[in-house]
mmCIF file of C-alpha atoms in Angstrom:
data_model
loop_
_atom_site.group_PDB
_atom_site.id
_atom_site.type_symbol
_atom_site.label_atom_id
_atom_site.label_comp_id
_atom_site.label_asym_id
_atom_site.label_seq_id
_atom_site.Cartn_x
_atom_site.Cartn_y
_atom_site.Cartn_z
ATOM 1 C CA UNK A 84 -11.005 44.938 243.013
ATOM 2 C CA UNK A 85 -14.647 44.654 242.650
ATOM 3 C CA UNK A 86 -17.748 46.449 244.282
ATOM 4 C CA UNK A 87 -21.413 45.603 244.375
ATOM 5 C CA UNK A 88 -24.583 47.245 246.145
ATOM 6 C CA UNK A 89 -27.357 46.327 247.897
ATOM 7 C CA UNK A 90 -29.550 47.086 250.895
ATOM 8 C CA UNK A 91 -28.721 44.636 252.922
ATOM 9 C CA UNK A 92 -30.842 45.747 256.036
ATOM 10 C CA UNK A 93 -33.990 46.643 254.331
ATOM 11 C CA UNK A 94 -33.791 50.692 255.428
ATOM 12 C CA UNK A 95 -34.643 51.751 251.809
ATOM 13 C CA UNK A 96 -30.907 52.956 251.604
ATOM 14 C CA UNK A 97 -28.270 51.459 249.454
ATOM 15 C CA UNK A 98 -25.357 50.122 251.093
ATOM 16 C CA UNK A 99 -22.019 49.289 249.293
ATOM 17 C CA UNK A 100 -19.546 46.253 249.457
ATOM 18 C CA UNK A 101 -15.859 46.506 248.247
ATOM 19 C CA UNK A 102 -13.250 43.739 247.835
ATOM 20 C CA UNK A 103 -9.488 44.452 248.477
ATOM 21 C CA UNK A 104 -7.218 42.324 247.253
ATOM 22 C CA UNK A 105 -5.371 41.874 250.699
ATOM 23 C CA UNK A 106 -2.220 40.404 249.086
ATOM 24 C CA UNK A 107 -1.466 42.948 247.338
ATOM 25 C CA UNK A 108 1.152 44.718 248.471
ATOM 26 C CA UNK A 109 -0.494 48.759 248.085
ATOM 27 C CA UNK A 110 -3.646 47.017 249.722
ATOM 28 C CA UNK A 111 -1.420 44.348 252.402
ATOM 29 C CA UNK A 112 -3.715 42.713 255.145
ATOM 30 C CA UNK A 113 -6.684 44.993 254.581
ATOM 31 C CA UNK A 114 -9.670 43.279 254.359
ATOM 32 C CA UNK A 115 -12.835 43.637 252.599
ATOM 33 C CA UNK A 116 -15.306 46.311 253.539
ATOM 34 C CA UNK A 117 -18.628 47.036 254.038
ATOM 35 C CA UNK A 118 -20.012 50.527 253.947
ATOM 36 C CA UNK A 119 -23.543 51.541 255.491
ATOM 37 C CA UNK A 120 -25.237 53.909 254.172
ATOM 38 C CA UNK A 121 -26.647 56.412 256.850
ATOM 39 C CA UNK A 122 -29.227 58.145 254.883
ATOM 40 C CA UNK A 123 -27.407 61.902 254.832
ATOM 41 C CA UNK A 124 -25.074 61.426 252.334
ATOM 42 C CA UNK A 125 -22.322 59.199 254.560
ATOM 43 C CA UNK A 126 -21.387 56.139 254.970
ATOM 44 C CA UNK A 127 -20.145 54.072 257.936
ATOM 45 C CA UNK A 128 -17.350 51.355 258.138
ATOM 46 C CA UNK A 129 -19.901 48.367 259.623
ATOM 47 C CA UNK A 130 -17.147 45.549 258.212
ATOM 48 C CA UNK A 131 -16.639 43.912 261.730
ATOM 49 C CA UNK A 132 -19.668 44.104 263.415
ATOM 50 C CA UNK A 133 -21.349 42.670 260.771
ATOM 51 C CA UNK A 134 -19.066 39.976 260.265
ATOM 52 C CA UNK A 135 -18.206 40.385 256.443
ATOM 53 C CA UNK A 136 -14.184 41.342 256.588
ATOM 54 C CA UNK A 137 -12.951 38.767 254.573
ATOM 55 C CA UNK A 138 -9.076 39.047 254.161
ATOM 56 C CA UNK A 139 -8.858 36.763 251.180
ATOM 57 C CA UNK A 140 -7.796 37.890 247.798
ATOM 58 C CA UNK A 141 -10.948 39.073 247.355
ATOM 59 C CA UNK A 142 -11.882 39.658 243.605
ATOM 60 C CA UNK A 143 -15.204 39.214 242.174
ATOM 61 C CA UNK A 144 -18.866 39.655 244.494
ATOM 62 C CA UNK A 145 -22.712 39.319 244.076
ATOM 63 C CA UNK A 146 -25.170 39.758 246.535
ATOM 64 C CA UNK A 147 -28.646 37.363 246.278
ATOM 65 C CA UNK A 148 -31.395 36.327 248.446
ATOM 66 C CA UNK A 149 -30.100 32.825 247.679
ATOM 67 C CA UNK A 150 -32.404 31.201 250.304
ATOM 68 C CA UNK A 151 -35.760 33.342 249.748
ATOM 69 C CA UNK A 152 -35.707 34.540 253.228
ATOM 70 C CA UNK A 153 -36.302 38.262 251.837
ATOM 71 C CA UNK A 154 -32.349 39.719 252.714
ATOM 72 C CA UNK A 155 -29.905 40.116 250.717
ATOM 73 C CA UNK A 156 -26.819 37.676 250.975
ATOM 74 C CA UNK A 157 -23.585 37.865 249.780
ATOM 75 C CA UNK A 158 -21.130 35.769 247.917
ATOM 76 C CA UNK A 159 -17.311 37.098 247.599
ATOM 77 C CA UNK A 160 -14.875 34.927 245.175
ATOM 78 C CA UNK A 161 -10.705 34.926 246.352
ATOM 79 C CA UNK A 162 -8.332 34.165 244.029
ATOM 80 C CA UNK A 163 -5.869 31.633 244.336
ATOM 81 C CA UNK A 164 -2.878 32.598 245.990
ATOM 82 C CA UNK A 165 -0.403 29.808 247.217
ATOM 83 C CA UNK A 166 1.714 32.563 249.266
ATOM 84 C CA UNK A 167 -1.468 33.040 251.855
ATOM 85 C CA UNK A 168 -1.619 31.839 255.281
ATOM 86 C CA UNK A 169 -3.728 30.549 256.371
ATOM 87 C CA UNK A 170 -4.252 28.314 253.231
ATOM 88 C CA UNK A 171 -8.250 28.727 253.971
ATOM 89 C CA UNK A 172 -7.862 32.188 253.218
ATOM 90 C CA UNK A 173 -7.943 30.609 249.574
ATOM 91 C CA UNK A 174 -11.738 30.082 250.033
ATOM 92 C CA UNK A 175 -14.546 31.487 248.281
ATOM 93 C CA UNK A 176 -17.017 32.559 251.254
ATOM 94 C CA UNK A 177 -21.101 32.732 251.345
ATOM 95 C CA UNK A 178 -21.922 34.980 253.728
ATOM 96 C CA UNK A 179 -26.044 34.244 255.300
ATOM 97 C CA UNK A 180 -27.390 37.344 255.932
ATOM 98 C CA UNK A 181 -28.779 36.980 259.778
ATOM 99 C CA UNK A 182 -31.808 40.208 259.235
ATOM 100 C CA UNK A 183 -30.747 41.821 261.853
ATOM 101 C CA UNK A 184 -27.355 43.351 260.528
ATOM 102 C CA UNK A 185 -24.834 40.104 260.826
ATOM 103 C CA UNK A 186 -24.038 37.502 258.831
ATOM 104 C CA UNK A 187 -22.721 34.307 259.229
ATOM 105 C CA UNK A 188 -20.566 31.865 257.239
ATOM 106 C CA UNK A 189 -23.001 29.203 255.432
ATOM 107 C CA UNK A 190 -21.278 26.217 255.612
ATOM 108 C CA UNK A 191 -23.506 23.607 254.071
ATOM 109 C CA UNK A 192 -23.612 25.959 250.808
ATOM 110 C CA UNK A 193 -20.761 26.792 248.010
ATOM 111 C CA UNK A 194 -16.939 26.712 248.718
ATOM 112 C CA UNK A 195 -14.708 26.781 245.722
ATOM 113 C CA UNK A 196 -10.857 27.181 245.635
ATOM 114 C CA UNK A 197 -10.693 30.871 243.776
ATOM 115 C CA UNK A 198 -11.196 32.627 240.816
ATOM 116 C CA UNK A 199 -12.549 35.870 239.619
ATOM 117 C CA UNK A 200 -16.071 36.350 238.780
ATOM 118 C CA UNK A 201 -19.450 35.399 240.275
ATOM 119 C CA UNK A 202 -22.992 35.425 239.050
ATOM 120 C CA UNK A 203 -26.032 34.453 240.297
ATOM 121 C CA UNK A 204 -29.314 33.206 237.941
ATOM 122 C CA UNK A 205 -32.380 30.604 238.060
ATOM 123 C CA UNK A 206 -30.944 28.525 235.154
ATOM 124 C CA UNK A 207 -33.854 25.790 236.215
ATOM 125 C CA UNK A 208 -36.878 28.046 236.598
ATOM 126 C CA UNK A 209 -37.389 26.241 239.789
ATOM 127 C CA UNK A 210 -37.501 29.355 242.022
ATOM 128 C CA UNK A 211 -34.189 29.515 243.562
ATOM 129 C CA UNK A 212 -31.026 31.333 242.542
ATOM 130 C CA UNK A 213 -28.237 28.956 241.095
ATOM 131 C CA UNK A 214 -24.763 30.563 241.124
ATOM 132 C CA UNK A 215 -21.412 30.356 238.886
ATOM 133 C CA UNK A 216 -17.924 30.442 239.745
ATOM 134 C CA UNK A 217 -15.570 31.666 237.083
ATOM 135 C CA UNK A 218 -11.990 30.104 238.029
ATOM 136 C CA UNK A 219 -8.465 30.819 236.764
ATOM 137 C CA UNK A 220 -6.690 27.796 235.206
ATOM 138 C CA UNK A 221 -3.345 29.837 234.514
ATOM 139 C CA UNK A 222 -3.112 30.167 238.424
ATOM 140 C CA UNK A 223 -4.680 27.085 239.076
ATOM 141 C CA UNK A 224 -3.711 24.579 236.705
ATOM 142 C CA UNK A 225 -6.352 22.151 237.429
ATOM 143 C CA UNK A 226 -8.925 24.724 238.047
ATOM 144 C CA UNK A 227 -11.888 25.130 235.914
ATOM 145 C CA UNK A 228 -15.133 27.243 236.260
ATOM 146 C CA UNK A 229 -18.506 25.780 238.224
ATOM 147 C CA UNK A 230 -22.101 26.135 238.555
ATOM 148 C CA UNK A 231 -23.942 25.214 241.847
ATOM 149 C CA UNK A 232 -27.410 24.446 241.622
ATOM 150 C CA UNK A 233 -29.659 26.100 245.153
ATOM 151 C CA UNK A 234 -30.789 22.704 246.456
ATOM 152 C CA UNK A 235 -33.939 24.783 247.859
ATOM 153 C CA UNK A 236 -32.926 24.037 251.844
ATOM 154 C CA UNK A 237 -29.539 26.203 252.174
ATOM 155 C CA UNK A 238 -27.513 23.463 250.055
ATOM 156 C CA UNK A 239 -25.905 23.347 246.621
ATOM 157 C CA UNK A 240 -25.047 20.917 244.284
ATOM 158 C CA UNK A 241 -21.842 21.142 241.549
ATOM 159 C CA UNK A 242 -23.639 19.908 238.174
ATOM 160 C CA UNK A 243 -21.025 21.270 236.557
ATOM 161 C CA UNK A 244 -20.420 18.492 234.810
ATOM 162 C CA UNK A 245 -23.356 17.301 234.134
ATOM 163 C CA UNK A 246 -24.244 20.672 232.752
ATOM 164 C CA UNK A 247 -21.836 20.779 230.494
ATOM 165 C CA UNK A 248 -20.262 23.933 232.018
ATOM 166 C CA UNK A 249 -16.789 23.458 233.268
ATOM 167 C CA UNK A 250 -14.928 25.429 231.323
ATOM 168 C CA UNK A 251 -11.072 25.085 231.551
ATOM 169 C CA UNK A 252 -9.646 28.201 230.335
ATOM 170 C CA UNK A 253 -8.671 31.953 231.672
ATOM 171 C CA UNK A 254 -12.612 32.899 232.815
ATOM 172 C CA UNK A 255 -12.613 36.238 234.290
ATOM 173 C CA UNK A 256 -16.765 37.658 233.538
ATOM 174 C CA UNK A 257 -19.724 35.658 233.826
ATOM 175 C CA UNK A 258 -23.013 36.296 233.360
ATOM 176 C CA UNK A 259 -26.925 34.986 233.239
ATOM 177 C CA UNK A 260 -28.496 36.374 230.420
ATOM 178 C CA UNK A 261 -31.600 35.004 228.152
ATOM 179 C CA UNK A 262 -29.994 36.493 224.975
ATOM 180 C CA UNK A 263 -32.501 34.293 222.802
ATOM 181 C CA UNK A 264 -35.601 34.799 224.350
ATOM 182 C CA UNK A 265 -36.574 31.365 225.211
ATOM 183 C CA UNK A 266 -37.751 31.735 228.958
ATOM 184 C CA UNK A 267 -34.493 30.514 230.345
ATOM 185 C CA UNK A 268 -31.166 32.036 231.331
ATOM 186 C CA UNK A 269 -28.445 31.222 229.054
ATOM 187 C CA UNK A 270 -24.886 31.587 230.605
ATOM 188 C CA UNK A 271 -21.743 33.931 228.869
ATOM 189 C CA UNK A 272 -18.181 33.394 230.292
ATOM 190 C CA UNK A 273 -15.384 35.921 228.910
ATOM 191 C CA UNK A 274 -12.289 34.169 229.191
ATOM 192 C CA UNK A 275 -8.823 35.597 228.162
ATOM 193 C CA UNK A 276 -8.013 38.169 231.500
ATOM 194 C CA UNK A 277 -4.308 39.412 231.393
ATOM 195 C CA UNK A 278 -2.581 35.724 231.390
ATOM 196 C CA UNK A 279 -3.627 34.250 228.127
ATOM 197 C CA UNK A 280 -5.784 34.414 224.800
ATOM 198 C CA UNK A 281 -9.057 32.086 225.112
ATOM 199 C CA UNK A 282 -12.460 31.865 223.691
ATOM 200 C CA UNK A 283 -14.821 33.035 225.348
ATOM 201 C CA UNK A 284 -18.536 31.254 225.620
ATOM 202 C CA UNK A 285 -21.765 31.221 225.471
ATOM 203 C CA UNK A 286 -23.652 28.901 226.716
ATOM 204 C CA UNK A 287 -27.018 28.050 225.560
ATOM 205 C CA UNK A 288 -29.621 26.674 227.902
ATOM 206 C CA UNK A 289 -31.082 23.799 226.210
ATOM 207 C CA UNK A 290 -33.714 23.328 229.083
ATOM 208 C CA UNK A 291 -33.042 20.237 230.256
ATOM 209 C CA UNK A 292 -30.224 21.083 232.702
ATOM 210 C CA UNK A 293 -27.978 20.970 229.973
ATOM 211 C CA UNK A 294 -25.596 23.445 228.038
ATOM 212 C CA UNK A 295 -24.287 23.939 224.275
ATOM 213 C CA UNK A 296 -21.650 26.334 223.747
ATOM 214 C CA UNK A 297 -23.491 28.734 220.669
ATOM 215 C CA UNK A 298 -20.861 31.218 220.927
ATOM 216 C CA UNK A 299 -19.170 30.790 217.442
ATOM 217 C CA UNK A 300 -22.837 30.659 215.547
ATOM 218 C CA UNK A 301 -24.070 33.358 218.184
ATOM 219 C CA UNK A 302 -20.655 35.561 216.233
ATOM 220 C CA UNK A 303 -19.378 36.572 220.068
ATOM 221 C CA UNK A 304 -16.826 33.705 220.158
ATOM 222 C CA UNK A 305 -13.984 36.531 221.046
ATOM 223 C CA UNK A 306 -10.866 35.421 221.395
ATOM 224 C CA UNK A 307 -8.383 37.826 223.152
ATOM 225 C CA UNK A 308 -7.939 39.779 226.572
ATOM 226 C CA UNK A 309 -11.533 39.772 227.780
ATOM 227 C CA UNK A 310 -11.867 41.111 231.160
ATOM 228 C CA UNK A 311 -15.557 41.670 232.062
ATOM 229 C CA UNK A 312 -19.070 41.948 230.390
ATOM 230 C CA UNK A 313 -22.010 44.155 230.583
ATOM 231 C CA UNK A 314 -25.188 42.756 229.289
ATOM 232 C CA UNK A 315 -28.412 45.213 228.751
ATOM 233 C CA UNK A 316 -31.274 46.001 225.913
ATOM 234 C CA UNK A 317 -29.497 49.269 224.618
ATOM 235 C CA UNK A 318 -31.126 49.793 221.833
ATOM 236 C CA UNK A 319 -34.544 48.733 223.265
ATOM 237 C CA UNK A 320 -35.492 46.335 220.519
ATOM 238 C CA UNK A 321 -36.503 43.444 223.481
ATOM 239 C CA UNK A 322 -33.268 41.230 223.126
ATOM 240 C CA UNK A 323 -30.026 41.704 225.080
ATOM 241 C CA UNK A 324 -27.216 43.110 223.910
ATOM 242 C CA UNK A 325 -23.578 42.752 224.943
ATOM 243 C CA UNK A 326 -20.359 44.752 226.344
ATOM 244 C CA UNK A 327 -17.190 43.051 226.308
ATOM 245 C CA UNK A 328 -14.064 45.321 228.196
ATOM 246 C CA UNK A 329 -10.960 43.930 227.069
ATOM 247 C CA UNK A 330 -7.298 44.571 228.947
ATOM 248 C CA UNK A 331 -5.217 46.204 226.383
ATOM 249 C CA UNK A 332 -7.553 46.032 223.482
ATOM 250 C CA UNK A 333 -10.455 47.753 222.100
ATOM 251 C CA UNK A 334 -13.771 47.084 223.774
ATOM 252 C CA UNK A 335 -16.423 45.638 221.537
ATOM 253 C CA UNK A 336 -20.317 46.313 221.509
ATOM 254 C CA UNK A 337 -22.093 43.198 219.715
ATOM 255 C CA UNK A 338 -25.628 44.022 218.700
ATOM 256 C CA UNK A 339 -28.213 41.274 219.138
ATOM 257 C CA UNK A 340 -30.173 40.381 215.812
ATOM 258 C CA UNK A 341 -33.138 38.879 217.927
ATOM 259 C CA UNK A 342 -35.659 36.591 216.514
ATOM 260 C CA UNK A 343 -39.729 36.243 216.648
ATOM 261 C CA UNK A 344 -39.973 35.325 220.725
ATOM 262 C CA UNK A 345 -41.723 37.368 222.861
ATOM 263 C CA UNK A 346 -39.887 39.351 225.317
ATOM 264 C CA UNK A 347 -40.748 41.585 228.506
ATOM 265 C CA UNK A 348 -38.659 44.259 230.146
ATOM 266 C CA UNK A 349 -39.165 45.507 233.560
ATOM 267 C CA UNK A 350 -37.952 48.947 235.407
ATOM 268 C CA UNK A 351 -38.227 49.340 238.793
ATOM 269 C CA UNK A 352 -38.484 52.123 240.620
ATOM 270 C CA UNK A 353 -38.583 52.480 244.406
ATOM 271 C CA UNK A 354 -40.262 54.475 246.714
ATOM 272 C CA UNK A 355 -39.789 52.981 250.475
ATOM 273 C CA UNK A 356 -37.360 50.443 249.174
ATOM 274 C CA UNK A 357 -33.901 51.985 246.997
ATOM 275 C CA UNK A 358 -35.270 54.152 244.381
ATOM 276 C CA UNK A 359 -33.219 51.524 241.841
ATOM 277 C CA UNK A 360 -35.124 48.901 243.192
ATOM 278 C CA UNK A 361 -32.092 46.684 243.570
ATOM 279 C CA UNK A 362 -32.590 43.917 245.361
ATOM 280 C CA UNK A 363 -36.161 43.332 243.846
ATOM 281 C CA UNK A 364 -37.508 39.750 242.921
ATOM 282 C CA UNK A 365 -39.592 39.556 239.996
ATOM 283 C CA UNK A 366 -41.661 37.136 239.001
ATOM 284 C CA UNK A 367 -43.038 36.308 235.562
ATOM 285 C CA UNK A 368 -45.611 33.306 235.240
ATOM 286 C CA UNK A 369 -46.592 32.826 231.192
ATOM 287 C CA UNK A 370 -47.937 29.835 230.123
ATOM 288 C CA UNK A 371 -45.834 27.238 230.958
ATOM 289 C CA UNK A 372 -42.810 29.592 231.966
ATOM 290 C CA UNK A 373 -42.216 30.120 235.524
ATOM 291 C CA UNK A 374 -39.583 32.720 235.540
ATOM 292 C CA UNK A 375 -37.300 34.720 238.758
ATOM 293 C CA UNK A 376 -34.862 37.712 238.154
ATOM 294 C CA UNK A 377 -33.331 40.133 241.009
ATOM 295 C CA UNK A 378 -32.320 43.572 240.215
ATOM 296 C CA UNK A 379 -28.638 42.988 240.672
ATOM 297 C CA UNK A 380 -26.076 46.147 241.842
ATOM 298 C CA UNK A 381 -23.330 44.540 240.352
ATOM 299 C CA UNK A 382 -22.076 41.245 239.803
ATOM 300 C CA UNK A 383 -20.049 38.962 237.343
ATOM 301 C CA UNK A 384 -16.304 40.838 237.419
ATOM 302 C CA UNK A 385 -15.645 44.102 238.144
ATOM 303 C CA UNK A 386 -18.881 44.590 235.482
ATOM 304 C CA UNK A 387 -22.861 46.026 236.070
ATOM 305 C CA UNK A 388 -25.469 44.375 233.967
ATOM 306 C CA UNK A 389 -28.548 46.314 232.820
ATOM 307 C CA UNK A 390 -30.801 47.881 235.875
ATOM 308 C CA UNK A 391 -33.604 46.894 233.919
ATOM 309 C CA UNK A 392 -34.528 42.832 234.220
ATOM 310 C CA UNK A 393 -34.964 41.348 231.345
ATOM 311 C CA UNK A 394 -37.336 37.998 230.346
ATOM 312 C CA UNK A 395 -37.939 35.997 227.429
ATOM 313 C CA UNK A 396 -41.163 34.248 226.886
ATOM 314 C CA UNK A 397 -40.669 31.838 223.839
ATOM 315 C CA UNK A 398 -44.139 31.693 221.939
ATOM 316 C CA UNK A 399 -46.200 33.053 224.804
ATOM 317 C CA UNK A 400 -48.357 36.144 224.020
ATOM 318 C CA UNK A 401 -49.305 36.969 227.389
ATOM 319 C CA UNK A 402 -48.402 36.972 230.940
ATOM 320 C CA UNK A 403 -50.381 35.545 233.425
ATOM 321 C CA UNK A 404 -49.020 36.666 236.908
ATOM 322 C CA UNK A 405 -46.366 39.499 236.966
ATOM 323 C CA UNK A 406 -45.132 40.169 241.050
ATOM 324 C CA UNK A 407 -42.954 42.094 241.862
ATOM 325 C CA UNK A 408 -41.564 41.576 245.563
ATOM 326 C CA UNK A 409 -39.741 44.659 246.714
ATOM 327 C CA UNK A 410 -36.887 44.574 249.476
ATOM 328 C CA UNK A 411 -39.205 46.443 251.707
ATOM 329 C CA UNK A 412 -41.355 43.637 251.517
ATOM 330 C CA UNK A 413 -43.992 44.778 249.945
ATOM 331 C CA UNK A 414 -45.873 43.101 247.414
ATOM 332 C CA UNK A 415 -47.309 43.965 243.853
ATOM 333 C CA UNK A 416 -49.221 41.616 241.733
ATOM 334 C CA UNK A 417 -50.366 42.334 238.052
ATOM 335 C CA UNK A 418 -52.355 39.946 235.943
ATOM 336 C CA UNK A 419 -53.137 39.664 231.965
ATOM 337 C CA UNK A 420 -49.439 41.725 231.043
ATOM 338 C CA UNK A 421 -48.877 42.578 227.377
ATOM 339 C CA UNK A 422 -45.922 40.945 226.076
ATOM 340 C CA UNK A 423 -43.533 42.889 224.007
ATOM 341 C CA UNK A 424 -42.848 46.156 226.099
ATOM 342 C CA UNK A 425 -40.385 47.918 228.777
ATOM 343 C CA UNK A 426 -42.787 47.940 231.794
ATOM 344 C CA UNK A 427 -41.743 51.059 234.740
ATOM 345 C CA UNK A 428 -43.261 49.140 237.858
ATOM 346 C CA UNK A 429 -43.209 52.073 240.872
ATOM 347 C CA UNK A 430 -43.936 51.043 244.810
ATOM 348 C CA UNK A 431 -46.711 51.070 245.733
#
């Protein structure tokens, strides 16, 4: 169903996690997979030794150093199916990556009932990666979508409600994007999938832990088929722009108008760690903003967001601190940035 990449044993080599949909019948009691790479052009089947075969209905998955231990974890979202046994199968799963090739289960962390995207983001600017669960309320009638907030000690909290987040329709995409520049994430959720015709959102951050859907103002309140979403700066103005696949109808590309906030966009390009530099924190300190992004190989549903992070800085004109923390571990610090440019950071 979906696929995401990351190197999730620090060689410099990108490795590559699929989910199957094991209850399916072409796909019947396979389970998920993970692929390492070896560094000549193959791969190897490390699924069982590294404790990731999942044989839920695996759908959407993100990978995230979740608990700032400098590996990659991964999160993998199954959808709902009342036909599996065992009924645990059901589970979302977070998988703790152990840095030394296994992973184990977390169980003080997320654990949702099914859906089919996931997305990871700082929505708090407090340094830890929050995550959101796109559910399926067709399948599940009493489902509806949730955002965990990283408690900072391997624990999260559901503020859905709080937040103002719990959307009750078809969600299939998700994703954290700061389409308005103001130095925190804003969330989108494409709702609609194959089962039914829904609005989809957007959710602006309002900075106080709370959320107000813009989407009808923001002209993206689609209503239709949506499957997935790519966000990215395609036409390089310094605001995000937007993707949205649809099942059986035309895709649409919305253009972002922008505004006056100041902006920053950073490549990165690896040497000893992936030469995409997925998997890389940065870090943007301006003024009174205290911002995290990772390079992400694919996240939200079956969708890739833009390689290139992206950060709004609200009135600042400059950047104080700009690290960059690379999955190799090494560490780059730049002080005094210019705001308003596409930065190409290379290991060093």
């Amino acid at each position: 169903m979906c696929v995401s990449l990351a190197d999730y044993d620090n060689d410099g080599l990108l490795d590559v996690y699929f989910t199957n949909n094991a209850h399916v019948m072409i796909c019947s009691g396979q389970s998920n997979k993970l692929f390492k790479n070896n560094g000549d052009d193959t791969f190897s089947d490390v699924t069982e030794e590294a404790g990731v075969g999942d044989f839920g209905n695996g759908m959407g998955t993100a990978w995230c150093d979740y608990d700032n231990d400098g590996d990659q974890d991964l999160y993998v979202l199954n959808f709902v199916n009342s036909n599996i046994d065992p009924p645990e199968n059901n589970l979302s799963v977070l998988y703790n990556n152990n840095g030394d090739g296994t992973f184990a289960l977390s169980v003080n962390a997320v654990n949702t009932i099914g859906g089919h995207g996931v997305a990871w983001g700082d929505y708090n600017n407090d340094g830890y990666m929050d995550v959101y669960i796109a559910n399926v309320k067709d399948i599940l009638p009493s489902g509806k979508n949730v955002l965990f907030m990283n408690n900072g000690d391997g624990t999260f909290a559901d503020v859905t409600d709080s937040a103002g987040v719990g959307d009750e329709n078809d969600s299939t995409g998700v994703a954290w994007v700061d389409y308005d520049n103001d130095g925190d994430l804003d969330l989108h959720v494409v709702n609609g999938g194959i089962a039914a015709l829904s609005e989809s959102r957007l959710y602006r951050n309002n900075g106080d832990g709370t959320f107000t859907d813009v989407a009808q103002e923001a002209g993206i309140q689609y209503r239709g088929f949506g499957e997935g979403a790519s966000w990215g700066d395609y036409d390089n103005d310094g605001d995000m722009d937007v993707y949205l696949v649809n099942y059986n109808e035309p895709n649409i590309l919305y253009r972002n108008n922008g505004n006056t906030n100041h902006w920053i966009e950073i490549q990165t390009k690896g040497t000893v760690s992936n030469a995409s530099g997925i998997g890389t924190r940065v870090k943007v300190v301006a003024g009174g903003l205290n911002q995290i992004r990772e390079v992400s190989g694919g996240d939200g549903f079956c969708s890739q967001d833009s390689l290139v992070v992206h950060f709004g800085l609200g009135i600042n004109e400059m950047i104080d601190t700009l690290e960059v923390l690379w999955p190799s571990g090494k560490v780059q610090v730049f002080e005094n940035v210019e705001v308003d440019q596409i930065l190409t950071i290379t290991e060093e």
